[in-house]
Coordinates of C-alpha atoms and ligand atoms in Angstrom, one line a residue:
X5 CA 58.3 -29.2 12.1
X6 CA 55.1 -30.5 13.4
X7 CA 54.9 -34.3 13.8
X8 CA 52.7 -34.8 10.7
X9 CA 55.3 -33.2 8.5
X10 CA 58.2 -35.1 10.2
X11 CA 56.3 -38.4 9.7
X12 CA 56.4 -38.0 5.9
X13 CA 60.2 -38.0 6.1
X14 CA 60.4 -40.8 8.7
X15 CA 58.1 -43.1 6.8
X16 CA 59.6 -42.6 3.4
X17 CA 61.5 -45.9 2.8
X18 CA 61.3 -45.6 -1.0
X19 CA 64.8 -44.3 -1.7
X20 CA 66.0 -41.6 -4.1
X21 CA 65.6 -43.4 -7.5
X22 CA 62.5 -43.3 -9.7
X23 CA 61.9 -47.0 -9.0
X24 CA 61.1 -47.4 -5.3
X25 CA 63.3 -49.7 -3.2
X26 CA 61.7 -53.3 -3.4
X27 CA 59.3 -53.8 -0.5
X28 CA 58.5 -50.0 -0.1
X29 CA 54.9 -48.9 -1.0
X30 CA 55.1 -45.2 -0.3
X31 CA 52.9 -43.2 -2.5
X32 CA 54.3 -40.5 -4.8
X33 CA 53.2 -37.6 -2.6
X34 CA 55.2 -39.1 0.3
X35 CA 58.5 -39.6 -1.6
X36 CA 60.5 -36.9 0.1
X37 CA 63.8 -38.5 -0.6
X38 CA 63.2 -38.9 -4.3
X39 CA 62.0 -35.3 -4.8
X40 CA 64.7 -33.6 -2.7
X41 CA 67.5 -35.7 -4.2
X42 CA 66.3 -35.0 -7.8
X43 CA 66.2 -31.3 -7.2
X44 CA 69.6 -31.2 -5.6
X45 CA 71.3 -33.2 -8.3
X46 CA 69.7 -31.1 -11.1
X47 CA 70.5 -27.8 -9.3
X48 CA 74.0 -28.5 -8.0
X49 CA 75.5 -31.1 -10.3
X50 CA 74.0 -30.0 -13.6
X51 CA 74.9 -27.2 -16.0
X52 CA 73.9 -24.6 -13.3
X53 CA 77.1 -25.2 -11.3
X54 CA 79.3 -23.0 -13.6
X55 CA 77.2 -19.8 -13.5
X56 CA 76.6 -20.4 -9.8
X57 CA 80.3 -20.6 -9.1
X58 CA 80.8 -17.4 -11.2
X59 CA 78.2 -15.6 -9.1
X60 CA 79.9 -16.7 -5.9
X61 CA 83.2 -15.6 -7.2
X62 CA 81.9 -12.1 -8.2
X63 CA 80.1 -11.6 -4.9
X64 CA 83.2 -12.7 -2.9
X65 CA 85.4 -10.4 -4.9
X66 CA 83.0 -7.5 -4.1
X67 CA 83.0 -8.5 -0.5
X68 CA 86.8 -8.4 -0.4
X69 CA 86.9 -5.1 -2.3
X70 CA 84.6 -3.5 0.4
X71 CA 86.4 -5.1 3.3
X72 CA 90.0 -4.2 2.2
X73 CA 90.1 -0.7 0.9
X74 CA 92.5 0.3 -1.9
X75 CA 95.6 1.5 0.0
X76 CA 99.1 0.6 0.7
X77 CA 98.2 0.6 4.5
X78 CA 97.6 -2.6 6.3
X79 CA 94.1 -3.4 7.7
X80 CA 94.3 -5.4 10.9
X81 CA 91.7 -8.1 11.5
X82 CA 91.1 -10.2 14.7
X83 CA 90.3 -13.5 13.2
X84 CA 90.5 -15.2 9.8
X85 CA 87.7 -17.5 10.7
X86 CA 85.4 -14.6 11.4
X87 CA 86.5 -12.8 8.3
X88 CA 85.6 -15.7 6.0
X89 CA 82.5 -16.6 8.0
X90 CA 81.2 -13.1 7.2
X91 CA 82.4 -12.5 3.7
X92 CA 82.5 -16.0 2.1
X93 CA 79.2 -17.1 3.7
X94 CA 77.5 -13.9 2.5
X95 CA 78.7 -14.6 -1.1
X96 CA 77.6 -18.2 -1.1
X97 CA 74.2 -17.5 0.5
X98 CA 73.4 -14.6 -1.9
X99 CA 74.4 -16.6 -4.9
X100 CA 72.3 -19.6 -4.0
X101 CA 69.3 -18.0 -2.2
X102 CA 69.3 -14.5 -3.6
X103 CA 69.6 -11.2 -1.7
X104 CA 66.1 -11.3 -0.1
X105 CA 67.0 -14.1 2.4
X106 CA 69.7 -12.3 4.3
X107 CA 67.7 -9.0 4.2
X108 CA 65.1 -10.6 6.5
X109 CA 67.4 -10.2 9.4
X110 CA 70.7 -8.2 9.6
X111 CA 72.0 -10.9 11.9
X112 CA 71.0 -13.8 9.8
X113 CA 74.6 -14.9 9.0
X114 CA 75.9 -14.4 12.6
X115 CA 72.9 -16.4 13.9
X116 CA 73.5 -19.2 11.5
X117 CA 77.1 -19.5 12.8
X118 CA 75.9 -19.3 16.4
X119 CA 73.4 -22.0 15.6
X120 CA 76.1 -24.1 14.0
X121 CA 78.4 -23.6 17.1
X122 CA 75.8 -25.1 19.4
X123 CA 74.4 -27.7 17.0
X124 CA 75.6 -30.6 19.1
X125 CA 73.2 -29.6 21.9
X126 CA 70.3 -29.9 19.5
X127 CA 71.7 -33.2 18.1
X128 CA 71.7 -34.5 21.7
X129 CA 68.1 -33.2 22.0
X130 CA 68.7 -31.1 25.1
X131 CA 65.4 -29.5 26.1
X132 CA 64.8 -25.8 25.5
X133 CA 65.1 -24.8 29.2
X134 CA 68.7 -26.1 29.1
X135 CA 69.8 -24.4 25.9
X136 CA 67.2 -21.6 25.4
X137 CA 69.5 -19.5 23.2
X138 CA 70.0 -22.3 20.7
X139 CA 66.2 -22.8 20.3
X140 CA 65.9 -19.0 19.9
X141 CA 68.5 -18.9 17.1
X142 CA 66.9 -21.9 15.3
X143 CA 63.4 -20.4 15.6
X144 CA 64.6 -17.0 14.4
X145 CA 66.3 -18.6 11.4
X146 CA 63.2 -20.5 10.5
X147 CA 61.1 -17.4 10.9
X148 CA 63.4 -15.4 8.5
X149 CA 63.3 -18.2 6.0
X150 CA 59.5 -18.2 6.1
X151 CA 59.4 -14.4 5.5
X152 CA 61.8 -14.9 2.6
X153 CA 59.6 -17.6 1.1
X154 CA 56.5 -15.5 1.6
X155 CA 58.1 -12.4 -0.1
X156 CA 59.6 -14.5 -2.9
X157 CA 56.2 -16.1 -3.7
X158 CA 54.5 -12.6 -3.7
X159 CA 57.1 -10.9 -5.8
X160 CA 57.3 -13.7 -8.3
X161 CA 53.5 -13.6 -8.7
X162 CA 53.4 -9.9 -9.2
X163 CA 56.3 -9.9 -11.7
X164 CA 54.0 -10.7 -14.6
X165 CA 56.6 -9.8 -17.3
X166 CA 59.1 -12.1 -15.6
X167 CA 61.9 -9.6 -15.8
X168 CA 63.4 -10.5 -12.4
X169 CA 62.3 -14.1 -12.3
X170 CA 64.1 -17.2 -13.6
X171 CA 67.0 -16.5 -16.0
X172 CA 68.5 -18.9 -18.5
X173 CA 71.6 -19.4 -16.3
X174 CA 69.4 -20.7 -13.4
X175 CA 69.4 -17.3 -11.5
X176 CA 66.2 -16.0 -10.0
X177 CA 66.5 -12.7 -8.1
X178 CA 63.7 -13.6 -5.6
X179 CA 64.7 -17.2 -4.9
X180 CA 68.4 -17.1 -5.8
X181 CA 68.1 -20.1 -8.1
X182 CA 65.3 -21.8 -10.0
X183 CA 66.3 -24.9 -7.9
X184 CA 65.0 -23.1 -4.7
X185 CA 61.9 -21.8 -6.4
X186 CA 60.9 -25.3 -7.7
X187 CA 62.0 -27.0 -4.4
X188 CA 59.6 -24.8 -2.4
X189 CA 56.6 -25.7 -4.6
X190 CA 57.5 -29.4 -4.6
X191 CA 58.1 -29.7 -0.9
X192 CA 54.9 -27.8 0.0
X193 CA 52.9 -30.1 -2.1
X194 CA 54.1 -33.2 -0.3
X195 CA 52.0 -35.1 2.3
X196 CA 51.7 -33.3 5.7
X197 CA 53.8 -30.3 4.8
X198 CA 53.1 -26.6 5.6
X199 CA 55.1 -23.4 5.1
X200 CA 57.0 -23.9 8.4
X201 CA 58.0 -27.4 7.6
X202 CA 59.4 -26.3 4.2
X203 CA 61.3 -23.5 6.0
X204 CA 62.7 -26.1 8.4
X205 CA 64.0 -28.3 5.6
X206 CA 65.5 -25.2 3.9
X207 CA 67.3 -24.3 7.1
X208 CA 68.9 -27.7 7.1
X209 CA 70.0 -27.1 3.5
X210 CA 71.2 -23.6 4.1
X211 CA 73.2 -25.0 7.1
X212 CA 74.8 -27.7 4.9
X213 CA 75.6 -25.2 2.3
X214 CA 78.0 -23.1 4.3
X215 CA 79.0 -24.8 7.6
X216 CA 81.5 -27.3 6.0
X217 CA 82.8 -25.4 3.1
X218 CA 83.6 -22.1 4.8
X219 CA 85.6 -23.6 7.7
X220 CA 87.4 -25.8 5.2
X221 CA 88.3 -22.8 3.0
X222 CA 89.5 -21.1 6.3
X223 CA 91.7 -24.1 7.1
X224 CA 93.1 -24.1 3.6
X225 CA 93.8 -20.3 3.7
X226 CA 95.4 -20.6 7.1
X227 CA 97.8 -23.4 6.0
X228 CA 98.7 -21.3 2.9
X229 CA 99.3 -18.0 4.7
X230 CA 101.1 -19.7 7.6
X231 CA 104.1 -20.2 5.4
X232 CA 105.3 -17.5 3.0
X233 CA 107.0 -19.8 0.6
X234 CA 103.7 -21.8 0.2
X235 CA 101.7 -18.6 -0.2
X236 CA 104.1 -17.5 -3.0
X237 CA 103.8 -20.9 -4.8
X238 CA 100.0 -20.9 -4.5
X239 CA 99.9 -17.3 -5.8
X240 CA 102.0 -18.4 -8.9
X241 CA 99.8 -21.4 -9.5
X242 CA 96.6 -19.3 -9.2
X243 CA 97.9 -16.6 -11.5
X244 CA 98.6 -19.3 -14.2
X245 CA 94.9 -20.1 -14.0
X246 CA 93.6 -16.6 -14.6
X247 CA 91.4 -16.1 -17.7
X248 CA 93.6 -14.4 -20.3
X249 CA 93.4 -10.6 -20.2
X250 CA 91.8 -10.5 -16.7
X251 CA 93.4 -9.8 -13.3
X252 CA 91.0 -11.6 -11.1
X253 CA 88.8 -14.0 -13.0
X254 CA 89.8 -17.6 -12.8
X255 CA 89.5 -20.3 -15.5
X256 CA 87.7 -22.8 -13.3
X257 CA 88.6 -25.8 -15.5
X258 CA 92.3 -24.9 -15.1
X259 CA 92.1 -24.2 -11.5
X260 CA 90.3 -27.5 -10.7
X261 CA 92.8 -29.6 -12.7
X262 CA 96.2 -27.9 -13.3
X263 CA 97.3 -26.4 -10.0
X264 CA 99.1 -29.3 -8.3
X265 CA 100.1 -27.8 -4.9
X266 CA 96.7 -26.0 -4.5
X267 CA 94.9 -29.2 -5.3
X268 CA 97.1 -31.2 -2.9
X269 CA 96.4 -28.7 -0.1
X270 CA 92.7 -28.8 -0.9
X271 CA 92.6 -32.6 -0.7
X272 CA 94.7 -32.6 2.5
X273 CA 92.4 -30.0 4.1
X274 CA 89.5 -32.4 3.6
X275 CA 91.4 -35.4 4.7
X276 CA 92.6 -33.6 7.8
X277 CA 89.4 -31.8 8.6
X278 CA 86.2 -33.7 7.6
X279 CA 84.8 -35.8 10.5
X280 CA 81.3 -36.7 9.3
X281 CA 79.3 -39.8 10.0
X282 CA 77.9 -41.2 6.8
X283 CA 74.8 -43.2 7.6
X284 CA 73.3 -46.0 5.5
X285 CA 70.2 -48.1 6.1
X286 CA 68.7 -50.8 3.8
X287 CA 65.0 -50.9 5.0
X288 CA 64.0 -54.4 3.7
X289 CA 67.0 -56.4 2.6
X290 CA 70.2 -57.1 4.6
X291 CA 73.1 -55.0 3.4
X292 CA 76.3 -56.8 2.3
X293 CA 79.4 -55.0 3.7
X294 CA 82.8 -56.6 3.1
X295 CA 82.6 -60.1 4.6
X296 CA 79.6 -59.3 6.8
X297 CA 76.1 -58.0 6.5
X298 CA 74.0 -55.3 8.2
X299 CA 70.5 -56.6 9.1
X300 CA 67.5 -55.0 7.3
X301 CA 66.3 -51.8 8.9
X302 CA 69.5 -51.3 11.0
X303 CA 71.7 -48.3 10.6
X304 CA 75.4 -48.6 9.5
X305 CA 77.7 -45.6 10.1
X306 CA 81.0 -44.9 8.3
X307 CA 83.1 -42.1 9.7
X308 CA 85.3 -40.2 7.3
X309 CA 87.9 -39.4 9.9
X310 CA 88.6 -43.1 10.6
X311 CA 89.1 -43.7 6.9
X312 CA 91.2 -40.6 6.6
X313 CA 93.7 -41.7 9.3
X314 CA 94.1 -45.4 8.3
X315 CA 97.8 -46.1 8.9
X316 CA 97.5 -49.1 6.6
X317 CA 96.7 -46.9 3.6
X318 CA 98.1 -43.5 4.0
X319 CA 101.7 -42.3 3.4
X320 CA 103.4 -40.5 6.3
X321 CA 106.9 -40.5 4.6
X322 CA 108.3 -42.8 7.2
X323 CA 106.5 -41.1 10.1
X324 CA 107.7 -37.6 9.2
X325 CA 104.2 -36.4 8.5
X326 CA 101.8 -38.3 10.9
X327 CA 98.1 -38.5 9.9
X328 CA 97.0 -36.1 12.6
X329 CA 99.1 -33.3 11.1
X330 CA 98.7 -31.3 7.9
X331 CA 101.2 -32.1 5.1
X332 CA 100.6 -29.8 2.2
X333 CA 102.4 -32.1 -0.3
X334 CA 100.7 -35.4 0.8
X335 CA 98.8 -35.8 -2.5
X336 CA 101.7 -35.1 -4.8
X337 CA 103.7 -37.8 -6.5
X338 CA 107.3 -36.8 -7.2
X339 CA 109.3 -39.1 -9.4
X340 CA 112.5 -38.0 -7.7
X341 CA 111.2 -38.7 -4.2
X342 CA 110.5 -42.3 -3.2
X343 CA 108.7 -41.1 -0.1
X344 CA 106.1 -39.0 -2.0
X345 CA 102.5 -39.7 -2.9
X346 CA 99.4 -40.2 -0.8
X347 CA 99.6 -44.0 -0.6
X348 CA 101.8 -45.8 2.0
X349 CA 104.9 -47.4 0.4
X350 CA 104.3 -51.0 -0.6
X351 CA 100.6 -50.2 -1.3
X352 CA 100.5 -50.7 -5.0
X353 CA 97.8 -49.2 -7.1
X354 CA 98.1 -49.0 -10.9
X355 CA 98.0 -45.3 -11.9
X356 CA 95.9 -44.1 -14.8
X357 CA 97.6 -43.3 -18.1
X358 CA 97.2 -39.5 -17.8
X359 CA 98.8 -39.6 -14.3
X360 CA 101.7 -41.8 -15.6
X361 CA 102.2 -39.4 -18.5
X362 CA 102.4 -36.4 -16.3
X363 CA 104.9 -38.2 -14.0
X364 CA 107.0 -39.2 -17.0
X365 CA 106.9 -35.6 -18.4
X366 CA 108.0 -34.3 -15.0
X367 CA 110.9 -36.7 -14.7
X368 CA 112.1 -35.8 -18.3
X369 CA 111.8 -32.1 -17.9
X370 CA 113.1 -31.8 -14.4
X371 CA 110.1 -29.4 -14.0
X372 CA 109.9 -26.9 -11.1
X373 CA 106.6 -28.4 -10.0
X374 CA 106.7 -30.3 -6.7
X375 CA 104.8 -33.2 -8.1
X376 CA 101.8 -34.6 -9.8
X377 CA 98.5 -34.4 -7.9
X378 CA 96.8 -37.7 -7.4
X379 CA 94.0 -39.3 -5.4
X380 CA 94.3 -42.6 -7.3
X381 CA 94.1 -45.7 -5.2
X382 CA 92.2 -43.9 -2.5
X383 CA 88.7 -45.2 -3.2
X384 CA 87.0 -45.7 0.1
X385 CA 89.9 -44.1 2.0
X386 CA 89.5 -40.4 1.0
X387 CA 85.8 -39.9 1.3
X388 CA 85.1 -36.3 2.4
X389 CA 81.9 -36.2 0.4
X390 CA 80.6 -39.7 1.2
X391 CA 79.8 -41.8 -1.8
X392 CA 77.2 -43.5 -4.0
X393 CA 73.8 -42.1 -4.7
X394 CA 73.7 -40.0 -1.6
X395 CA 77.2 -38.5 -1.9
X396 CA 77.2 -34.8 -1.1
X397 CA 75.4 -33.0 -4.0
X398 CA 77.5 -29.9 -3.2
X399 CA 80.8 -31.6 -3.8
X400 CA 81.6 -29.9 -7.1
X401 CA 80.6 -26.5 -5.8
X402 CA 82.5 -27.0 -2.6
X403 CA 85.7 -27.8 -4.5
X404 CA 85.3 -24.7 -6.7
X405 CA 84.5 -22.5 -3.7
X406 CA 87.5 -23.6 -1.8
X407 CA 89.9 -23.3 -4.7
X408 CA 88.7 -20.0 -6.0
X409 CA 88.4 -18.4 -2.6
X410 CA 92.0 -19.3 -1.8
X411 CA 93.2 -18.3 -5.3
X412 CA 91.4 -15.0 -5.0
X413 CA 92.7 -14.3 -1.5
X414 CA 96.3 -15.0 -2.5
X415 CA 96.1 -13.1 -5.8
X416 CA 94.2 -10.1 -4.8
X417 CA 95.5 -9.7 -1.3
X418 CA 98.6 -9.8 0.8
X419 CA 97.8 -11.6 4.0
X420 CA 100.1 -12.0 6.9
X421 CA 99.2 -14.0 10.0
X422 CA 100.3 -12.0 13.0
X423 CA 101.5 -15.0 15.0
X424 CA 102.8 -17.4 12.4
X425 CA 105.1 -19.2 14.8
X426 CA 102.2 -20.5 16.8
X427 CA 100.7 -23.4 14.9
X428 CA 96.9 -23.1 14.7
X429 CA 95.2 -25.7 16.9
X430 CA 92.2 -27.6 15.7
X431 CA 89.6 -29.4 17.8
X432 CA 86.6 -31.7 17.1
X433 CA 83.8 -30.6 19.3
X434 CA 81.3 -31.6 16.5
X435 CA 82.9 -35.0 15.7
X436 CA 80.5 -36.8 13.4
X437 CA 78.6 -33.7 12.3
X438 CA 81.1 -31.5 10.5
X439 CA 84.6 -30.4 10.0
X440 CA 87.4 -29.5 12.4
X441 CA 87.7 -25.8 13.2
X442 CA 90.5 -23.7 14.8
X443 CA 90.0 -23.4 18.5
X444 CA 91.8 -20.1 18.6
X445 CA 91.6 -16.8 16.9
X446 CA 93.9 -16.3 14.0
X447 CA 94.7 -12.6 13.9
X448 CA 96.1 -11.2 10.6
X449 CA 96.8 -8.1 8.6
X450 CA 95.8 -7.6 5.1
X451 CA 96.2 -5.2 2.2
X452 CA 95.4 -5.1 -1.5
X453 CA 97.9 -6.4 -4.1
X454 CA 95.8 -5.7 -7.1
X455 CA 94.6 -2.1 -6.9
X456 CA 91.4 -1.7 -8.9
Ligands
HEM511 C1 83.8 -29.0 2.2 C2 82.5 -28.9 2.0 C3 81.6 -30.1 2.2 C4 81.8 -31.3 2.8 C5 83.0 -31.9 3.5 C6 80.5 -32.0 2.7 C7 80.3 -33.3 3.2 C8 79.1 -34.0 3.0 C9 78.9 -35.4 3.4 C10 80.0 -36.3 4.0 C11 77.6 -35.7 3.2 C12 76.9 -37.1 3.4 C13 77.2 -37.9 2.1 C14 76.8 -39.3 2.2 O1 75.8 -39.7 2.9 O2 77.3 -40.2 1.4 C15 77.0 -34.5 2.7 C16 75.6 -34.4 2.3 C17 75.0 -33.3 1.9 N1 75.7 -32.1 1.5 FE1 77.6 -31.7 1.7 N2 79.6 -31.2 2.1 C18 80.2 -30.0 1.8 C19 79.7 -29.0 1.1 C20 78.3 -28.9 0.7 C21 77.8 -27.8 0.0 C22 78.5 -26.5 -0.5 C23 76.4 -28.1 -0.2 C24 75.4 -27.3 -0.9 C25 75.5 -26.4 -1.8 C26 76.2 -29.3 0.5 C27 74.9 -30.0 0.5 C28 74.7 -31.2 1.0 C29 73.4 -31.9 1.1 C30 72.1 -31.2 0.7 C31 73.6 -33.2 1.6 C32 72.5 -34.2 1.9 C33 72.4 -35.1 0.6 C34 71.4 -36.3 0.7 O3 71.2 -36.7 1.8 O4 71.0 -36.8 -0.3 N3 77.4 -29.8 1.0 N4 77.9 -33.5 2.6

């Protein structure tokens, strides 16, 4: 962005609520935080999330159908990370931003991942002569986004009958979603902005949309497919969440609430993998934190990984499952196992009545389930999406994407890791700015289970 456009963001101390933060006198046309926040909350946390998830699910199913032909033969793939980066990112990007965006450049998705891989060199502000490729990827991506905006504006204007424009479910073929169409107009009208600065802001959003959720889905799938008995259980749980009479359409309400092992593995994936700095700054008043206070205008940073590995809070079953390892059942409370549950023994937290009822039911029926999923008592300790007004606006969508992608992979496909004995290693080259990713390729073979 040019400096004039950046200054609007830098000088906006007004916060994201309608009422400005006391002491701030930013005029309405400079309130970047308020406008972007409002549009994200309406677009990602409102009614639109259900049809958006359905579009992602449909697109991902088609991607898998194309990638894995109907046959009893195995298809061999080099790397599960690459596979999901290609197919899941494509589904998410098309559902949110429409088909025009990725048509601007055949390599849009691969450039986005290359940009993400080198993001730390930009965060450290290395000059372009030191990392010329990174600057090129970023500029190419911004150029593609500008071309998409330009085309979407023109096509929307020429579509007088509105046949392809905004639909009642929030879909817009040119912009992907009405959220993106309205966001473009709103951002462009703000002080100091121009088409390039709006494309820059959209690049940040597009980056945030895929670069945490896709590697997290990958980690979840790897953990599932690394162990045949886990894969079988996840398949059974997922099948119980299919919409009646369908083979591959999930009832999202059931999937997000009634599949205990899948939910535990989802929560553990985020506990284990998310290593994001959550920044907070109170511009005019000191900020009370615990027994201390952060002076006005100074930045406080909370890191999710530190909270996620707090030995005083988390259960390791007497050291059998250290916090730097992945324990699929960590979030399951089993009435027959004193060492179960996410909280360290001795850490008491009153459970809600629904959870208590489920546990009672389980102990009476000696049910085959491994336990009752719970995150209760973990406020401030399990914070993969941050918290408060600025908590990740994509959190509902992220959960649905991770659960449905894993459910779909295990129901529709048979996946075998080619080297299951070697545990996948993860590293944190982007500590503070994202999630852990595997440092090695995860080769696998795959074939269709459901042949249609
Ligand atoms: C597993 C997936 C994801 C994780 C772990 C994650 C994590 C986070 C975290 C920790 C924050 C900072 C929150 C805070 O300051 O309290 C954040 C912000 C944000 N996330 Fe996510 N996120 C994920 C997926 C998504 C998705 C799918 C989208 C979009 C569809 C998204 C869009 C955003 C945006 C726009 C912000 C900035 C919000 C603001 O500053 O008001 N995220 N995310």
